[in-house]
mmCIF file with all atom_site columns, C-alpha atoms in Angstrom:
data_model
loop_
_atom_site.group_PDB
_atom_site.id
_atom_site.type_symbol
_atom_site.label_atom_id
_atom_site.label_alt_id
_atom_site.label_comp_id
_atom_site.label_asym_id
_atom_site.label_entity_id
_atom_site.label_seq_id
_atom_site.pdbx_PDB_ins_code
_atom_site.Cartn_x
_atom_site.Cartn_y
_atom_site.Cartn_z
_atom_site.occupancy
_atom_site.B_iso_or_equiv
_atom_site.pdbx_formal_charge
_atom_site.auth_seq_id
_atom_site.auth_comp_id
_atom_site.auth_asym_id
_atom_site.auth_atom_id
_atom_site.pdbx_PDB_model_num
ATOM 1   C CA . MET I 1 1   ? 255.677 -145.805 34.652 1.00 70.00 ? 43  MET I CA 1
ATOM 2   C CA . TYR I 1 2   ? 256.864 -142.569 36.306 1.00 81.00 ? 44  TYR I CA 1
ATOM 3   C CA . ALA I 1 3   ? 258.818 -141.414 33.262 1.00 80.00 ? 45  ALA I CA 1
ATOM 4   C CA . ARG I 1 4   ? 255.737 -141.791 31.084 1.00 86.00 ? 46  ARG I CA 1
ATOM 5   C CA . ALA I 1 5   ? 253.712 -139.663 33.505 1.00 85.00 ? 47  ALA I CA 1
ATOM 6   C CA . VAL I 1 6   ? 256.414 -136.973 33.422 1.00 84.00 ? 48  VAL I CA 1
ATOM 7   C CA . GLU I 1 7   ? 256.448 -136.991 29.614 1.00 86.00 ? 49  GLU I CA 1
ATOM 8   C CA . THR I 1 8   ? 252.657 -136.634 29.557 1.00 88.00 ? 50  THR I CA 1
ATOM 9   C CA . ALA I 1 9   ? 252.610 -133.750 32.041 1.00 87.00 ? 51  ALA I CA 1
ATOM 10  C CA . ALA I 1 10  ? 255.600 -131.839 30.644 1.00 84.00 ? 52  ALA I CA 1
ATOM 11  C CA . PRO I 1 11  ? 253.856 -130.037 27.743 1.00 87.00 ? 53  PRO I CA 1
ATOM 12  C CA . VAL I 1 12  ? 251.064 -128.888 30.058 1.00 90.00 ? 54  VAL I CA 1
ATOM 13  C CA . LEU I 1 13  ? 253.704 -127.367 32.347 1.00 85.00 ? 55  LEU I CA 1
ATOM 14  C CA . SER I 1 14  ? 255.732 -125.922 29.444 1.00 87.00 ? 56  SER I CA 1
ATOM 15  C CA . VAL I 1 15  ? 258.836 -127.910 30.335 1.00 85.00 ? 57  VAL I CA 1
ATOM 16  C CA . LYS I 1 16  ? 261.012 -130.142 28.222 1.00 86.00 ? 58  LYS I CA 1
ATOM 17  C CA . PRO I 1 17  ? 261.882 -133.392 29.990 1.00 85.00 ? 59  PRO I CA 1
ATOM 18  C CA . SER I 1 18  ? 265.215 -135.048 29.424 1.00 86.00 ? 60  SER I CA 1
ATOM 19  C CA . ALA I 1 19  ? 265.585 -138.527 30.882 1.00 85.00 ? 61  ALA I CA 1
ATOM 20  C CA . ALA I 1 20  ? 268.819 -139.921 32.238 1.00 86.00 ? 62  ALA I CA 1
ATOM 21  C CA . ALA I 1 21  ? 268.856 -143.564 33.256 1.00 84.00 ? 63  ALA I CA 1
ATOM 22  C CA . VAL I 1 22  ? 271.659 -144.048 35.735 1.00 89.00 ? 64  VAL I CA 1
ATOM 23  C CA . HIS I 1 23  ? 272.972 -147.276 37.208 1.00 90.00 ? 65  HIS I CA 1
ATOM 24  C CA . ASN I 1 24  ? 276.141 -146.239 39.027 1.00 92.00 ? 66  ASN I CA 1
ATOM 25  C CA . ALA I 1 25  ? 277.854 -143.260 40.643 1.00 89.00 ? 67  ALA I CA 1
ATOM 26  C CA . ASP I 1 26  ? 279.736 -142.192 37.501 1.00 92.00 ? 68  ASP I CA 1
ATOM 27  C CA . GLU I 1 27  ? 276.576 -142.109 35.376 1.00 92.00 ? 69  GLU I CA 1
ATOM 28  C CA . MET I 1 28  ? 274.799 -140.224 38.154 1.00 92.00 ? 70  MET I CA 1
ATOM 29  C CA . GLU I 1 29  ? 277.492 -137.567 38.360 1.00 92.00 ? 71  GLU I CA 1
ATOM 30  C CA . ARG I 1 30  ? 277.591 -137.115 34.569 1.00 92.00 ? 72  ARG I CA 1
ATOM 31  C CA . ALA I 1 31  ? 273.811 -136.794 34.349 1.00 92.00 ? 73  ALA I CA 1
ATOM 32  C CA . ILE I 1 32  ? 273.617 -134.195 37.129 1.00 93.00 ? 74  ILE I CA 1
ATOM 33  C CA . GLU I 1 33  ? 276.503 -132.215 35.594 1.00 92.00 ? 75  GLU I CA 1
ATOM 34  C CA . GLN I 1 34  ? 274.701 -132.245 32.241 1.00 91.00 ? 76  GLN I CA 1
ATOM 35  C CA . PHE I 1 35  ? 271.454 -130.937 33.756 1.00 90.00 ? 77  PHE I CA 1
ATOM 36  C CA . ALA I 1 36  ? 273.375 -128.272 35.668 1.00 91.00 ? 78  ALA I CA 1
ATOM 37  C CA . ARG I 1 37  ? 274.974 -126.950 32.460 1.00 90.00 ? 79  ARG I CA 1
ATOM 38  C CA . ALA I 1 38  ? 271.568 -126.032 31.036 1.00 87.00 ? 80  ALA I CA 1
ATOM 39  C CA . SER I 1 39  ? 270.597 -122.453 31.864 1.00 83.00 ? 81  SER I CA 1
ATOM 40  C CA . ASP I 1 40  ? 267.146 -123.580 32.958 1.00 85.00 ? 82  ASP I CA 1
ATOM 41  C CA . GLY I 1 41  ? 268.134 -127.024 34.209 1.00 87.00 ? 83  GLY I CA 1
ATOM 42  C CA . ALA I 1 42  ? 266.511 -128.733 37.144 1.00 91.00 ? 84  ALA I CA 1
ATOM 43  C CA . LEU I 1 43  ? 266.299 -132.243 38.448 1.00 92.00 ? 85  LEU I CA 1
ATOM 44  C CA . LEU I 1 44  ? 263.282 -134.443 39.098 1.00 93.00 ? 86  LEU I CA 1
ATOM 45  C CA . VAL I 1 45  ? 264.382 -137.572 40.918 1.00 94.00 ? 87  VAL I CA 1
ATOM 46  C CA . LEU I 1 46  ? 262.033 -140.502 40.432 1.00 91.00 ? 88  LEU I CA 1
ATOM 47  C CA . PRO I 1 47  ? 261.456 -143.114 43.125 1.00 91.00 ? 89  PRO I CA 1
ATOM 48  C CA . ASP I 1 48  ? 263.416 -146.346 42.861 1.00 90.00 ? 90  ASP I CA 1
ATOM 49  C CA . LEU I 1 49  ? 265.914 -148.372 44.847 1.00 92.00 ? 91  LEU I CA 1
ATOM 50  C CA . PHE I 1 50  ? 268.954 -146.732 43.227 1.00 92.00 ? 92  PHE I CA 1
ATOM 51  C CA . THR I 1 51  ? 267.858 -143.177 44.062 1.00 92.00 ? 93  THR I CA 1
ATOM 52  C CA . ALA I 1 52  ? 266.827 -144.145 47.599 1.00 92.00 ? 94  ALA I CA 1
ATOM 53  C CA . THR I 1 53  ? 270.154 -145.877 48.229 1.00 93.00 ? 95  THR I CA 1
ATOM 54  C CA . ASN I 1 54  ? 272.169 -143.002 46.744 1.00 94.00 ? 96  ASN I CA 1
ATOM 55  C CA . ARG I 1 55  ? 270.085 -140.124 48.118 1.00 93.00 ? 97  ARG I CA 1
ATOM 56  C CA . ARG I 1 56  ? 272.933 -138.446 49.994 1.00 95.00 ? 98  ARG I CA 1
ATOM 57  C CA . SER I 1 57  ? 275.149 -138.442 46.907 1.00 95.00 ? 99  SER I CA 1
ATOM 58  C CA . ILE I 1 58  ? 272.344 -137.165 44.675 1.00 95.00 ? 100 ILE I CA 1
ATOM 59  C CA . VAL I 1 59  ? 271.476 -134.364 47.103 1.00 96.00 ? 101 VAL I CA 1
ATOM 60  C CA . ALA I 1 60  ? 275.166 -133.443 47.496 1.00 96.00 ? 102 ALA I CA 1
ATOM 61  C CA . LEU I 1 61  ? 275.750 -133.365 43.728 1.00 95.00 ? 103 LEU I CA 1
ATOM 62  C CA . ALA I 1 62  ? 272.662 -131.229 43.145 1.00 95.00 ? 104 ALA I CA 1
ATOM 63  C CA . ALA I 1 63  ? 273.845 -128.803 45.856 1.00 95.00 ? 105 ALA I CA 1
ATOM 64  C CA . ARG I 1 64  ? 277.398 -128.672 44.493 1.00 94.00 ? 106 ARG I CA 1
ATOM 65  C CA . HIS I 1 65  ? 276.076 -127.835 41.023 1.00 94.00 ? 107 HIS I CA 1
ATOM 66  C CA . ARG I 1 66  ? 273.446 -125.433 42.430 1.00 93.00 ? 108 ARG I CA 1
ATOM 67  C CA . LEU I 1 67  ? 270.761 -127.454 40.675 1.00 94.00 ? 109 LEU I CA 1
ATOM 68  C CA . PRO I 1 68  ? 267.189 -127.144 41.950 1.00 95.00 ? 110 PRO I CA 1
ATOM 69  C CA . ALA I 1 69  ? 265.731 -130.593 42.498 1.00 95.00 ? 111 ALA I CA 1
ATOM 70  C CA . VAL I 1 70  ? 262.452 -132.203 43.484 1.00 96.00 ? 112 VAL I CA 1
ATOM 71  C CA . TYR I 1 71  ? 262.617 -135.602 45.138 1.00 96.00 ? 113 TYR I CA 1
ATOM 72  C CA . PRO I 1 72  ? 260.119 -138.434 45.667 1.00 95.00 ? 114 PRO I CA 1
ATOM 73  C CA . ALA I 1 73  ? 260.207 -138.709 49.458 1.00 95.00 ? 115 ALA I CA 1
ATOM 74  C CA . ARG I 1 74  ? 260.523 -136.600 52.590 1.00 95.00 ? 116 ARG I CA 1
ATOM 75  C CA . TYR I 1 75  ? 263.866 -138.125 53.585 1.00 94.00 ? 117 TYR I CA 1
ATOM 76  C CA . PHE I 1 76  ? 265.503 -136.447 50.554 1.00 96.00 ? 118 PHE I CA 1
ATOM 77  C CA . ALA I 1 77  ? 264.425 -132.990 51.755 1.00 97.00 ? 119 ALA I CA 1
ATOM 78  C CA . ALA I 1 78  ? 265.468 -133.884 55.293 1.00 96.00 ? 120 ALA I CA 1
ATOM 79  C CA . SER I 1 79  ? 268.912 -134.810 53.869 1.00 94.00 ? 121 SER I CA 1
ATOM 80  C CA . GLY I 1 80  ? 269.285 -131.361 52.288 1.00 96.00 ? 122 GLY I CA 1
ATOM 81  C CA . GLY I 1 81  ? 267.249 -131.670 49.103 1.00 97.00 ? 123 GLY I CA 1
ATOM 82  C CA . LEU I 1 82  ? 265.215 -128.666 47.968 1.00 97.00 ? 124 LEU I CA 1
ATOM 83  C CA . MET I 1 83  ? 261.721 -130.178 47.821 1.00 97.00 ? 125 MET I CA 1
ATOM 84  C CA . SER I 1 84  ? 259.992 -133.502 48.004 1.00 97.00 ? 126 SER I CA 1
ATOM 85  C CA . TYR I 1 85  ? 256.545 -134.651 47.045 1.00 96.00 ? 127 TYR I CA 1
ATOM 86  C CA . GLY I 1 86  ? 255.515 -138.235 47.476 1.00 94.00 ? 128 GLY I CA 1
ATOM 87  C CA . ILE I 1 87  ? 253.619 -140.786 49.441 1.00 93.00 ? 129 ILE I CA 1
ATOM 88  C CA . GLU I 1 88  ? 253.696 -140.616 53.194 1.00 91.00 ? 130 GLU I CA 1
ATOM 89  C CA . LEU I 1 89  ? 255.725 -143.712 53.978 1.00 88.00 ? 131 LEU I CA 1
ATOM 90  C CA . LEU I 1 90  ? 254.359 -144.236 57.495 1.00 89.00 ? 132 LEU I CA 1
ATOM 91  C CA . GLU I 1 91  ? 250.812 -144.479 56.123 1.00 89.00 ? 133 GLU I CA 1
ATOM 92  C CA . THR I 1 92  ? 251.980 -146.996 53.503 1.00 90.00 ? 134 THR I CA 1
ATOM 93  C CA . TYR I 1 93  ? 253.618 -149.113 56.211 1.00 91.00 ? 135 TYR I CA 1
ATOM 94  C CA . ARG I 1 94  ? 250.369 -149.047 58.207 1.00 91.00 ? 136 ARG I CA 1
ATOM 95  C CA . GLN I 1 95  ? 248.448 -150.265 55.168 1.00 91.00 ? 137 GLN I CA 1
ATOM 96  C CA . ALA I 1 96  ? 250.992 -153.053 54.646 1.00 92.00 ? 138 ALA I CA 1
ATOM 97  C CA . ALA I 1 97  ? 250.725 -154.116 58.301 1.00 94.00 ? 139 ALA I CA 1
ATOM 98  C CA . PHE I 1 98  ? 246.940 -154.282 57.964 1.00 93.00 ? 140 PHE I CA 1
ATOM 99  C CA . TYR I 1 99  ? 247.328 -156.579 54.948 1.00 93.00 ? 141 TYR I CA 1
ATOM 100 C CA . VAL I 1 100 ? 249.868 -158.786 56.719 1.00 95.00 ? 142 VAL I CA 1
ATOM 101 C CA . ASP I 1 101 ? 247.422 -159.124 59.618 1.00 95.00 ? 143 ASP I CA 1
ATOM 102 C CA . ARG I 1 102 ? 244.635 -160.172 57.252 1.00 95.00 ? 144 ARG I CA 1
ATOM 103 C CA . ILE I 1 103 ? 246.892 -162.745 55.564 1.00 96.00 ? 145 ILE I CA 1
ATOM 104 C CA . LEU I 1 104 ? 248.033 -164.160 58.908 1.00 96.00 ? 146 LEU I CA 1
ATOM 105 C CA . LYS I 1 105 ? 244.362 -164.547 59.847 1.00 96.00 ? 147 LYS I CA 1
ATOM 106 C CA . GLY I 1 106 ? 243.820 -166.734 56.799 1.00 96.00 ? 148 GLY I CA 1
ATOM 107 C CA . GLU I 1 107 ? 242.818 -164.443 53.930 1.00 95.00 ? 149 GLU I CA 1
ATOM 108 C CA . ARG I 1 108 ? 244.363 -165.269 50.587 1.00 95.00 ? 150 ARG I CA 1
ATOM 109 C CA . PRO I 1 109 ? 246.626 -162.534 49.174 1.00 93.00 ? 151 PRO I CA 1
ATOM 110 C CA . ASN I 1 110 ? 244.934 -162.943 45.769 1.00 94.00 ? 152 ASN I CA 1
ATOM 111 C CA . ASP I 1 111 ? 241.606 -161.988 47.337 1.00 94.00 ? 153 ASP I CA 1
ATOM 112 C CA . LEU I 1 112 ? 242.881 -158.694 48.766 1.00 93.00 ? 154 LEU I CA 1
ATOM 113 C CA . PRO I 1 113 ? 242.293 -155.590 46.656 1.00 93.00 ? 155 PRO I CA 1
ATOM 114 C CA . VAL I 1 114 ? 245.229 -153.552 45.387 1.00 91.00 ? 156 VAL I CA 1
ATOM 115 C CA . GLN I 1 115 ? 245.393 -150.250 47.217 1.00 88.00 ? 157 GLN I CA 1
ATOM 116 C CA . GLN I 1 116 ? 246.855 -146.989 45.996 1.00 88.00 ? 158 GLN I CA 1
ATOM 117 C CA . PRO I 1 117 ? 248.514 -144.575 48.418 1.00 89.00 ? 159 PRO I CA 1
ATOM 118 C CA . THR I 1 118 ? 246.024 -142.086 49.795 1.00 88.00 ? 160 THR I CA 1
ATOM 119 C CA . LYS I 1 119 ? 248.262 -139.740 51.723 1.00 91.00 ? 161 LYS I CA 1
ATOM 120 C CA . PHE I 1 120 ? 250.931 -137.568 50.102 1.00 94.00 ? 162 PHE I CA 1
ATOM 121 C CA . GLU I 1 121 ? 253.261 -134.988 51.599 1.00 96.00 ? 163 GLU I CA 1
ATOM 122 C CA . PHE I 1 122 ? 255.018 -131.920 50.222 1.00 97.00 ? 164 PHE I CA 1
ATOM 123 C CA . VAL I 1 123 ? 258.180 -130.830 52.048 1.00 98.00 ? 165 VAL I CA 1
ATOM 124 C CA . ILE I 1 124 ? 260.328 -127.762 51.341 1.00 98.00 ? 166 ILE I CA 1
ATOM 125 C CA . ASN I 1 125 ? 263.836 -127.272 52.693 1.00 98.00 ? 167 ASN I CA 1
ATOM 126 C CA . LEU I 1 126 ? 264.096 -123.496 53.103 1.00 97.00 ? 168 LEU I CA 1
ATOM 127 C CA . LYS I 1 127 ? 267.811 -123.663 54.010 1.00 96.00 ? 169 LYS I CA 1
ATOM 128 C CA . THR I 1 128 ? 268.518 -125.307 50.673 1.00 97.00 ? 170 THR I CA 1
ATOM 129 C CA . ALA I 1 129 ? 266.353 -122.772 48.821 1.00 97.00 ? 171 ALA I CA 1
ATOM 130 C CA . LYS I 1 130 ? 268.359 -119.945 50.384 1.00 96.00 ? 172 LYS I CA 1
ATOM 131 C CA . ALA I 1 131 ? 271.665 -121.667 49.556 1.00 95.00 ? 173 ALA I CA 1
ATOM 132 C CA . LEU I 1 132 ? 270.513 -121.894 45.920 1.00 94.00 ? 174 LEU I CA 1
ATOM 133 C CA . GLY I 1 133 ? 269.529 -118.220 45.948 1.00 94.00 ? 175 GLY I CA 1
ATOM 134 C CA . LEU I 1 134 ? 265.852 -119.024 45.464 1.00 94.00 ? 176 LEU I CA 1
ATOM 135 C CA . THR I 1 135 ? 263.011 -116.978 46.874 1.00 95.00 ? 177 THR I CA 1
ATOM 136 C CA . LEU I 1 136 ? 259.976 -119.185 47.125 1.00 96.00 ? 178 LEU I CA 1
ATOM 137 C CA . PRO I 1 137 ? 256.504 -117.651 46.824 1.00 96.00 ? 179 PRO I CA 1
ATOM 138 C CA . PRO I 1 138 ? 254.510 -117.488 50.075 1.00 96.00 ? 180 PRO I CA 1
ATOM 139 C CA . GLN I 1 139 ? 251.709 -119.491 48.423 1.00 97.00 ? 181 GLN I CA 1
ATOM 140 C CA . LEU I 1 140 ? 254.123 -122.351 47.749 1.00 96.00 ? 182 LEU I CA 1
ATOM 141 C CA . LEU I 1 141 ? 255.405 -122.303 51.322 1.00 97.00 ? 183 LEU I CA 1
ATOM 142 C CA . ALA I 1 142 ? 251.828 -122.240 52.638 1.00 97.00 ? 184 ALA I CA 1
ATOM 143 C CA . SER I 1 143 ? 250.940 -125.302 50.554 1.00 97.00 ? 185 SER I CA 1
ATOM 144 C CA . ALA I 1 144 ? 253.759 -127.392 52.062 1.00 97.00 ? 186 ALA I CA 1
ATOM 145 C CA . ASP I 1 145 ? 253.002 -129.988 54.693 1.00 96.00 ? 187 ASP I CA 1
ATOM 146 C CA . GLU I 1 146 ? 256.373 -129.178 56.259 1.00 96.00 ? 188 GLU I CA 1
ATOM 147 C CA . VAL I 1 147 ? 258.954 -126.427 55.823 1.00 97.00 ? 189 VAL I CA 1
ATOM 148 C CA . ILE I 1 148 ? 262.441 -127.274 57.059 1.00 97.00 ? 190 ILE I CA 1
ATOM 149 C CA . GLU I 1 149 ? 264.217 -124.138 58.217 1.00 91.00 ? 191 GLU I CA 1
#
């Protein structure tokens, strides 16, 4: 689902996507090394259980290879990642709690509408940007919901 959206958006943004499915630490390290070798390489980490579980390793590998990376959740940027853009998890948990309450009060799960996230957040880690030698435009910094300094 996410990979298809990236492939659709890439030509509009004048970027060439290159997917790397990883399932273990060795594959992850090889993929990040490969992206880092490209002169214009960068990393877009998609949300899934593997990336969430291995976030510290992914962030550390990207930093070691001086590879700019965008992550799917705030906790990646808080762990040292360059940027994150994704759903605000607290809002999603609130929505889930509301649904659990409705189910416990007798509503059938099949009768509840599917809800999409409505709140997203953009976080920039300025320390990481400086470590990568990046100067971020003021407009980009102003558009962030949070700038970690």
